Amino acid sequence: MSNSIKKSNTYRRDRNETEFDTLDKARSLKRRIARYVMNDKKVPKRWRYIEGVKAIDYAIKIRDCVSRANDIMLDPEHFDQEKADERLKYQDYALSYCNILQLQLDDIIEECEGATHDNMAPIIDELIKLIRMTVAWKNSDKNRMGNCKKKS
């Protein structure tokens, strides 16, 4: 068994997390969005509760789905299809919320005088990185699951 499989099957508190971890990226995105929408120059108060809070809520949902998927441990020695399907479901939810968040951020740019593509670019870039990381993670899990099925 390789170290990467062992590492992915340990509880989060026992892992050595890296800056490239999908959960770290989701946490960072949530914090960045919250700071952005609470800035009066970018998102005025009159828009904050209509558009800004929704963006924060979607970022929280993304973080929570990534966390839930990450908490479902897949044991290659005792493959459990139900657990594997549950993990993939939360990864799919995270990706779906990423798409909805992107639409919400577009709405903020359209409706808020201070929000622009330029000052929103770091958030959009981080969201795109998170989407890519989640897709890669999901594909990696599918490959691992396929290998586990073959062993059974």
JSON list of C-alpha atoms in Angstrom, two decimals:
[
{"chain": "A", "resi": 1, "resn": "MET", "atom": "CA", "xyz": [0.00, 0.00, 0.00]},
{"chain": "A", "resi": 2, "resn": "SER", "atom": "CA", "xyz": [1.43, 3.38, -0.97]},
{"chain": "A", "resi": 3, "resn": "ASN", "atom": "CA", "xyz": [1.85, 6.28, 1.43]},
{"chain": "A", "resi": 4, "resn": "SER", "atom": "CA", "xyz": [-0.66, 8.41, -0.45]},
{"chain": "A", "resi": 5, "resn": "ILE", "atom": "CA", "xyz": [-3.40, 5.85, 0.15]},
{"chain": "A", "resi": 6, "resn": "LYS", "atom": "CA", "xyz": [-2.46, 5.48, 3.81]},
{"chain": "A", "resi": 7, "resn": "LYS", "atom": "CA", "xyz": [-2.44, 9.24, 4.22]},
{"chain": "A", "resi": 8, "resn": "SER", "atom": "CA", "xyz": [-5.88, 9.65, 2.66]},
{"chain": "A", "resi": 9, "resn": "ASN", "atom": "CA", "xyz": [-7.31, 7.03, 5.02]},
{"chain": "A", "resi": 10, "resn": "THR", "atom": "CA", "xyz": [-6.34, 8.78, 8.23]},
{"chain": "A", "resi": 11, "resn": "TYR", "atom": "CA", "xyz": [-8.43, 11.23, 10.17]},
{"chain": "A", "resi": 12, "resn": "ARG", "atom": "CA", "xyz": [-7.89, 14.88, 9.27]},
{"chain": "A", "resi": 13, "resn": "ARG", "atom": "CA", "xyz": [-6.47, 15.67, 12.71]},
{"chain": "A", "resi": 14, "resn": "ASP", "atom": "CA", "xyz": [-3.69, 13.11, 12.10]},
{"chain": "A", "resi": 15, "resn": "ARG", "atom": "CA", "xyz": [-2.77, 14.33, 8.62]},
{"chain": "A", "resi": 16, "resn": "ASN", "atom": "CA", "xyz": [-0.02, 16.65, 7.55]},
{"chain": "A", "resi": 17, "resn": "GLU", "atom": "CA", "xyz": [-2.05, 19.13, 5.55]},
{"chain": "A", "resi": 18, "resn": "THR", "atom": "CA", "xyz": [-0.48, 21.12, 2.75]},
{"chain": "A", "resi": 19, "resn": "GLU", "atom": "CA", "xyz": [-1.34, 24.42, 1.12]},
{"chain": "A", "resi": 20, "resn": "PHE", "atom": "CA", "xyz": [-2.60, 22.47, -1.90]},
{"chain": "A", "resi": 21, "resn": "ASP", "atom": "CA", "xyz": [-5.22, 20.60, 0.06]},
{"chain": "A", "resi": 22, "resn": "THR", "atom": "CA", "xyz": [-8.72, 21.00, -1.35]},
{"chain": "A", "resi": 23, "resn": "LEU", "atom": "CA", "xyz": [-10.19, 21.77, 2.06]},
{"chain": "A", "resi": 24, "resn": "ASP", "atom": "CA", "xyz": [-7.60, 24.49, 2.67]},
{"chain": "A", "resi": 25, "resn": "LYS", "atom": "CA", "xyz": [-8.50, 26.04, -0.68]},
{"chain": "A", "resi": 26, "resn": "ALA", "atom": "CA", "xyz": [-12.23, 25.95, 0.18]},
{"chain": "A", "resi": 27, "resn": "ARG", "atom": "CA", "xyz": [-11.56, 27.60, 3.56]},
{"chain": "A", "resi": 28, "resn": "SER", "atom": "CA", "xyz": [-9.40, 30.26, 1.95]},
{"chain": "A", "resi": 29, "resn": "LEU", "atom": "CA", "xyz": [-12.06, 30.98, -0.68]},
{"chain": "A", "resi": 30, "resn": "LYS", "atom": "CA", "xyz": [-14.73, 31.43, 2.00]},
{"chain": "A", "resi": 31, "resn": "ARG", "atom": "CA", "xyz": [-12.55, 33.88, 3.96]},
{"chain": "A", "resi": 32, "resn": "ARG", "atom": "CA", "xyz": [-11.63, 35.83, 0.83]},
{"chain": "A", "resi": 33, "resn": "ILE", "atom": "CA", "xyz": [-15.27, 36.16, -0.26]},
{"chain": "A", "resi": 34, "resn": "ALA", "atom": "CA", "xyz": [-16.37, 37.27, 3.21]},
{"chain": "A", "resi": 35, "resn": "ARG", "atom": "CA", "xyz": [-13.69, 39.98, 3.29]},
{"chain": "A", "resi": 36, "resn": "TYR", "atom": "CA", "xyz": [-14.60, 41.11, -0.22]},
{"chain": "A", "resi": 37, "resn": "VAL", "atom": "CA", "xyz": [-18.34, 41.45, 0.30]},
{"chain": "A", "resi": 38, "resn": "MET", "atom": "CA", "xyz": [-17.90, 43.17, 3.67]},
{"chain": "A", "resi": 39, "resn": "ASN", "atom": "CA", "xyz": [-15.85, 45.92, 2.02]},
{"chain": "A", "resi": 40, "resn": "ASP", "atom": "CA", "xyz": [-18.15, 48.93, 1.55]},
{"chain": "A", "resi": 41, "resn": "LYS", "atom": "CA", "xyz": [-16.13, 50.20, -1.40]},
{"chain": "A", "resi": 42, "resn": "LYS", "atom": "CA", "xyz": [-16.70, 46.98, -3.35]},
{"chain": "A", "resi": 43, "resn": "VAL", "atom": "CA", "xyz": [-20.12, 45.87, -2.14]},
{"chain": "A", "resi": 44, "resn": "PRO", "atom": "CA", "xyz": [-22.22, 48.70, -0.67]},
{"chain": "A", "resi": 45, "resn": "LYS", "atom": "CA", "xyz": [-24.38, 47.90, 2.35]},
{"chain": "A", "resi": 46, "resn": "ARG", "atom": "CA", "xyz": [-27.58, 48.12, 0.32]},
{"chain": "A", "resi": 47, "resn": "TRP", "atom": "CA", "xyz": [-26.34, 45.13, -1.78]},
{"chain": "A", "resi": 48, "resn": "ARG", "atom": "CA", "xyz": [-24.53, 43.22, 0.95]},
{"chain": "A", "resi": 49, "resn": "TYR", "atom": "CA", "xyz": [-27.55, 41.37, 2.31]},
{"chain": "A", "resi": 50, "resn": "ILE", "atom": "CA", "xyz": [-29.13, 40.84, -1.09]},
{"chain": "A", "resi": 51, "resn": "GLU", "atom": "CA", "xyz": [-26.08, 39.59, -3.00]},
{"chain": "A", "resi": 52, "resn": "GLY", "atom": "CA", "xyz": [-23.08, 39.40, -0.67]},
{"chain": "A", "resi": 53, "resn": "VAL", "atom": "CA", "xyz": [-24.50, 37.10, 1.98]},
{"chain": "A", "resi": 54, "resn": "LYS", "atom": "CA", "xyz": [-25.58, 34.63, -0.71]},
{"chain": "A", "resi": 55, "resn": "ALA", "atom": "CA", "xyz": [-21.99, 34.45, -1.98]},
{"chain": "A", "resi": 56, "resn": "ILE", "atom": "CA", "xyz": [-20.72, 33.76, 1.55]},
{"chain": "A", "resi": 57, "resn": "ASP", "atom": "CA", "xyz": [-23.40, 31.12, 2.05]},
{"chain": "A", "resi": 58, "resn": "TYR", "atom": "CA", "xyz": [-22.41, 29.32, -1.17]},
{"chain": "A", "resi": 59, "resn": "ALA", "atom": "CA", "xyz": [-18.75, 29.42, -0.14]},
{"chain": "A", "resi": 60, "resn": "ILE", "atom": "CA", "xyz": [-19.71, 27.90, 3.23]},
{"chain": "A", "resi": 61, "resn": "LYS", "atom": "CA", "xyz": [-21.68, 25.16, 1.46]},
{"chain": "A", "resi": 62, "resn": "ILE", "atom": "CA", "xyz": [-18.68, 24.41, -0.75]},
{"chain": "A", "resi": 63, "resn": "ARG", "atom": "CA", "xyz": [-16.39, 24.19, 2.28]},
{"chain": "A", "resi": 64, "resn": "ASP", "atom": "CA", "xyz": [-18.86, 21.97, 4.12]},
{"chain": "A", "resi": 65, "resn": "CYS", "atom": "CA", "xyz": [-19.33, 19.59, 1.17]},
{"chain": "A", "resi": 66, "resn": "VAL", "atom": "CA", "xyz": [-15.56, 19.29, 0.70]},
{"chain": "A", "resi": 67, "resn": "SER", "atom": "CA", "xyz": [-15.19, 18.63, 4.42]},
{"chain": "A", "resi": 68, "resn": "ARG", "atom": "CA", "xyz": [-17.94, 15.99, 4.44]},
{"chain": "A", "resi": 69, "resn": "ALA", "atom": "CA", "xyz": [-16.46, 14.22, 1.42]},
{"chain": "A", "resi": 70, "resn": "ASN", "atom": "CA", "xyz": [-13.03, 14.34, 3.02]},
{"chain": "A", "resi": 71, "resn": "ASP", "atom": "CA", "xyz": [-14.40, 12.82, 6.25]},
{"chain": "A", "resi": 72, "resn": "ILE", "atom": "CA", "xyz": [-15.70, 9.73, 4.43]},
{"chain": "A", "resi": 73, "resn": "MET", "atom": "CA", "xyz": [-12.72, 7.44, 4.53]},
{"chain": "A", "resi": 74, "resn": "LEU", "atom": "CA", "xyz": [-12.33, 4.86, 1.78]},
{"chain": "A", "resi": 75, "resn": "ASP", "atom": "CA", "xyz": [-10.53, 1.72, 2.91]},
{"chain": "A", "resi": 76, "resn": "PRO", "atom": "CA", "xyz": [-9.02, -0.09, -0.08]},
{"chain": "A", "resi": 77, "resn": "GLU", "atom": "CA", "xyz": [-8.81, -3.29, 1.97]},
{"chain": "A", "resi": 78, "resn": "HIS", "atom": "CA", "xyz": [-12.55, -3.31, 2.75]},
{"chain": "A", "resi": 79, "resn": "PHE", "atom": "CA", "xyz": [-14.17, -1.46, -0.13]},
{"chain": "A", "resi": 80, "resn": "ASP", "atom": "CA", "xyz": [-17.65, -0.10, 0.67]},
{"chain": "A", "resi": 81, "resn": "GLN", "atom": "CA", "xyz": [-19.59, 1.05, -2.42]},
{"chain": "A", "resi": 82, "resn": "GLU", "atom": "CA", "xyz": [-22.11, 2.97, -0.30]},
{"chain": "A", "resi": 83, "resn": "LYS", "atom": "CA", "xyz": [-19.36, 5.05, 1.31]},
{"chain": "A", "resi": 84, "resn": "ALA", "atom": "CA", "xyz": [-17.71, 5.60, -2.06]},
{"chain": "A", "resi": 85, "resn": "ASP", "atom": "CA", "xyz": [-20.99, 6.81, -3.58]},
{"chain": "A", "resi": 86, "resn": "GLU", "atom": "CA", "xyz": [-21.59, 9.13, -0.61]},
{"chain": "A", "resi": 87, "resn": "ARG", "atom": "CA", "xyz": [-18.12, 10.66, -0.99]},
{"chain": "A", "resi": 88, "resn": "LEU", "atom": "CA", "xyz": [-18.65, 11.21, -4.73]},
{"chain": "A", "resi": 89, "resn": "LYS", "atom": "CA", "xyz": [-22.05, 12.78, -3.99]},
{"chain": "A", "resi": 90, "resn": "TYR", "atom": "CA", "xyz": [-20.50, 15.41, -1.71]},
{"chain": "A", "resi": 91, "resn": "GLN", "atom": "CA", "xyz": [-17.77, 16.11, -4.27]},
{"chain": "A", "resi": 92, "resn": "ASP", "atom": "CA", "xyz": [-20.51, 16.63, -6.87]},
{"chain": "A", "resi": 93, "resn": "TYR", "atom": "CA", "xyz": [-22.39, 18.95, -4.51]},
{"chain": "A", "resi": 94, "resn": "ALA", "atom": "CA", "xyz": [-19.22, 20.98, -3.96]},
{"chain": "A", "resi": 95, "resn": "LEU", "atom": "CA", "xyz": [-18.75, 21.35, -7.71]},
{"chain": "A", "resi": 96, "resn": "SER", "atom": "CA", "xyz": [-22.39, 22.33, -8.17]},
{"chain": "A", "resi": 97, "resn": "TYR", "atom": "CA", "xyz": [-22.10, 25.01, -5.48]},
{"chain": "A", "resi": 98, "resn": "CYS", "atom": "CA", "xyz": [-18.92, 26.27, -7.18]},
{"chain": "A", "resi": 99, "resn": "ASN", "atom": "CA", "xyz": [-20.93, 26.85, -10.36]},
{"chain": "A", "resi": 100, "resn": "ILE", "atom": "CA", "xyz": [-23.70, 28.61, -8.44]},
{"chain": "A", "resi": 101, "resn": "LEU", "atom": "CA", "xyz": [-21.13, 30.75, -6.61]},
{"chain": "A", "resi": 102, "resn": "GLN", "atom": "CA", "xyz": [-19.60, 31.78, -9.90]},
{"chain": "A", "resi": 103, "resn": "LEU", "atom": "CA", "xyz": [-23.01, 32.99, -11.08]},
{"chain": "A", "resi": 104, "resn": "GLN", "atom": "CA", "xyz": [-23.50, 34.86, -7.80]},
{"chain": "A", "resi": 105, "resn": "LEU", "atom": "CA", "xyz": [-20.13, 36.58, -8.18]},
{"chain": "A", "resi": 106, "resn": "ASP", "atom": "CA", "xyz": [-21.12, 37.61, -11.72]},
{"chain": "A", "resi": 107, "resn": "ASP", "atom": "CA", "xyz": [-24.32, 39.13, -10.27]},
{"chain": "A", "resi": 108, "resn": "ILE", "atom": "CA", "xyz": [-22.26, 41.10, -7.74]},
{"chain": "A", "resi": 109, "resn": "ILE", "atom": "CA", "xyz": [-20.05, 42.47, -10.51]},
{"chain": "A", "resi": 110, "resn": "GLU", "atom": "CA", "xyz": [-23.10, 43.46, -12.56]},
{"chain": "A", "resi": 111, "resn": "GLU", "atom": "CA", "xyz": [-25.03, 45.09, -9.72]},
{"chain": "A", "resi": 112, "resn": "CYS", "atom": "CA", "xyz": [-22.48, 46.63, -7.35]},
{"chain": "A", "resi": 113, "resn": "GLU", "atom": "CA", "xyz": [-20.69, 49.79, -8.43]},
{"chain": "A", "resi": 114, "resn": "GLY", "atom": "CA", "xyz": [-17.40, 48.96, -6.69]},
{"chain": "A", "resi": 115, "resn": "ALA", "atom": "CA", "xyz": [-17.20, 45.32, -7.76]},
{"chain": "A", "resi": 116, "resn": "THR", "atom": "CA", "xyz": [-15.24, 44.81, -10.97]},
{"chain": "A", "resi": 117, "resn": "HIS", "atom": "CA", "xyz": [-13.73, 41.92, -12.88]},
{"chain": "A", "resi": 118, "resn": "ASP", "atom": "CA", "xyz": [-10.30, 43.27, -11.97]},
{"chain": "A", "resi": 119, "resn": "ASN", "atom": "CA", "xyz": [-10.78, 43.46, -8.20]},
{"chain": "A", "resi": 120, "resn": "MET", "atom": "CA", "xyz": [-12.76, 40.18, -8.18]},
{"chain": "A", "resi": 121, "resn": "ALA", "atom": "CA", "xyz": [-10.07, 38.35, -10.23]},
{"chain": "A", "resi": 122, "resn": "PRO", "atom": "CA", "xyz": [-8.21, 36.84, -7.24]},
{"chain": "A", "resi": 123, "resn": "ILE", "atom": "CA", "xyz": [-11.46, 35.31, -5.97]},
{"chain": "A", "resi": 124, "resn": "ILE", "atom": "CA", "xyz": [-12.41, 33.97, -9.40]},
{"chain": "A", "resi": 125, "resn": "ASP", "atom": "CA", "xyz": [-8.90, 32.54, -9.82]},
{"chain": "A", "resi": 126, "resn": "GLU", "atom": "CA", "xyz": [-9.13, 30.82, -6.44]},
{"chain": "A", "resi": 127, "resn": "LEU", "atom": "CA", "xyz": [-12.58, 29.43, -7.31]},
{"chain": "A", "resi": 128, "resn": "ILE", "atom": "CA", "xyz": [-11.26, 28.06, -10.61]},
{"chain": "A", "resi": 129, "resn": "LYS", "atom": "CA", "xyz": [-8.33, 26.42, -8.79]},
{"chain": "A", "resi": 130, "resn": "LEU", "atom": "CA", "xyz": [-10.74, 24.89, -6.29]},
{"chain": "A", "resi": 131, "resn": "ILE", "atom": "CA", "xyz": [-12.90, 23.51, -9.11]},
{"chain": "A", "resi": 132, "resn": "ARG", "atom": "CA", "xyz": [-9.85, 21.97, -10.78]},
{"chain": "A", "resi": 133, "resn": "MET", "atom": "CA", "xyz": [-8.62, 20.50, -7.50]},
{"chain": "A", "resi": 134, "resn": "THR", "atom": "CA", "xyz": [-12.04, 19.03, -6.72]},
{"chain": "A", "resi": 135, "resn": "VAL", "atom": "CA", "xyz": [-12.37, 17.51, -10.20]},
{"chain": "A", "resi": 136, "resn": "ALA", "atom": "CA", "xyz": [-8.87, 16.00, -9.91]},
{"chain": "A", "resi": 137, "resn": "TRP", "atom": "CA", "xyz": [-9.69, 14.67, -6.42]},
{"chain": "A", "resi": 138, "resn": "LYS", "atom": "CA", "xyz": [-12.94, 13.15, -7.67]},
{"chain": "A", "resi": 139, "resn": "ASN", "atom": "CA", "xyz": [-11.21, 11.53, -10.66]},
{"chain": "A", "resi": 140, "resn": "SER", "atom": "CA", "xyz": [-8.50, 10.17, -8.37]},
{"chain": "A", "resi": 141, "resn": "ASP", "atom": "CA", "xyz": [-11.16, 8.68, -6.10]},
{"chain": "A", "resi": 142, "resn": "LYS", "atom": "CA", "xyz": [-12.94, 7.10, -9.08]},
{"chain": "A", "resi": 143, "resn": "ASN", "atom": "CA", "xyz": [-9.68, 5.51, -10.20]},
{"chain": "A", "resi": 144, "resn": "ARG", "atom": "CA", "xyz": [-8.98, 4.21, -6.69]},
{"chain": "A", "resi": 145, "resn": "MET", "atom": "CA", "xyz": [-12.53, 2.88, -6.44]},
{"chain": "A", "resi": 146, "resn": "GLY", "atom": "CA", "xyz": [-12.16, 1.12, -9.78]},
{"chain": "A", "resi": 147, "resn": "ASN", "atom": "CA", "xyz": [-8.96, -0.52, -8.56]},
{"chain": "A", "resi": 148, "resn": "CYS", "atom": "CA", "xyz": [-10.64, -1.59, -5.31]},
{"chain": "A", "resi": 149, "resn": "LYS", "atom": "CA", "xyz": [-13.56, -3.15, -7.22]},
{"chain": "A", "resi": 150, "resn": "LYS", "atom": "CA", "xyz": [-11.13, -5.16, -9.35]},
{"chain": "A", "resi": 151, "resn": "LYS", "atom": "CA", "xyz": [-9.50, -6.59, -6.21]},
{"chain": "A", "resi": 152, "resn": "SER", "atom": "CA", "xyz": [-12.86, -7.69, -4.78]}
]
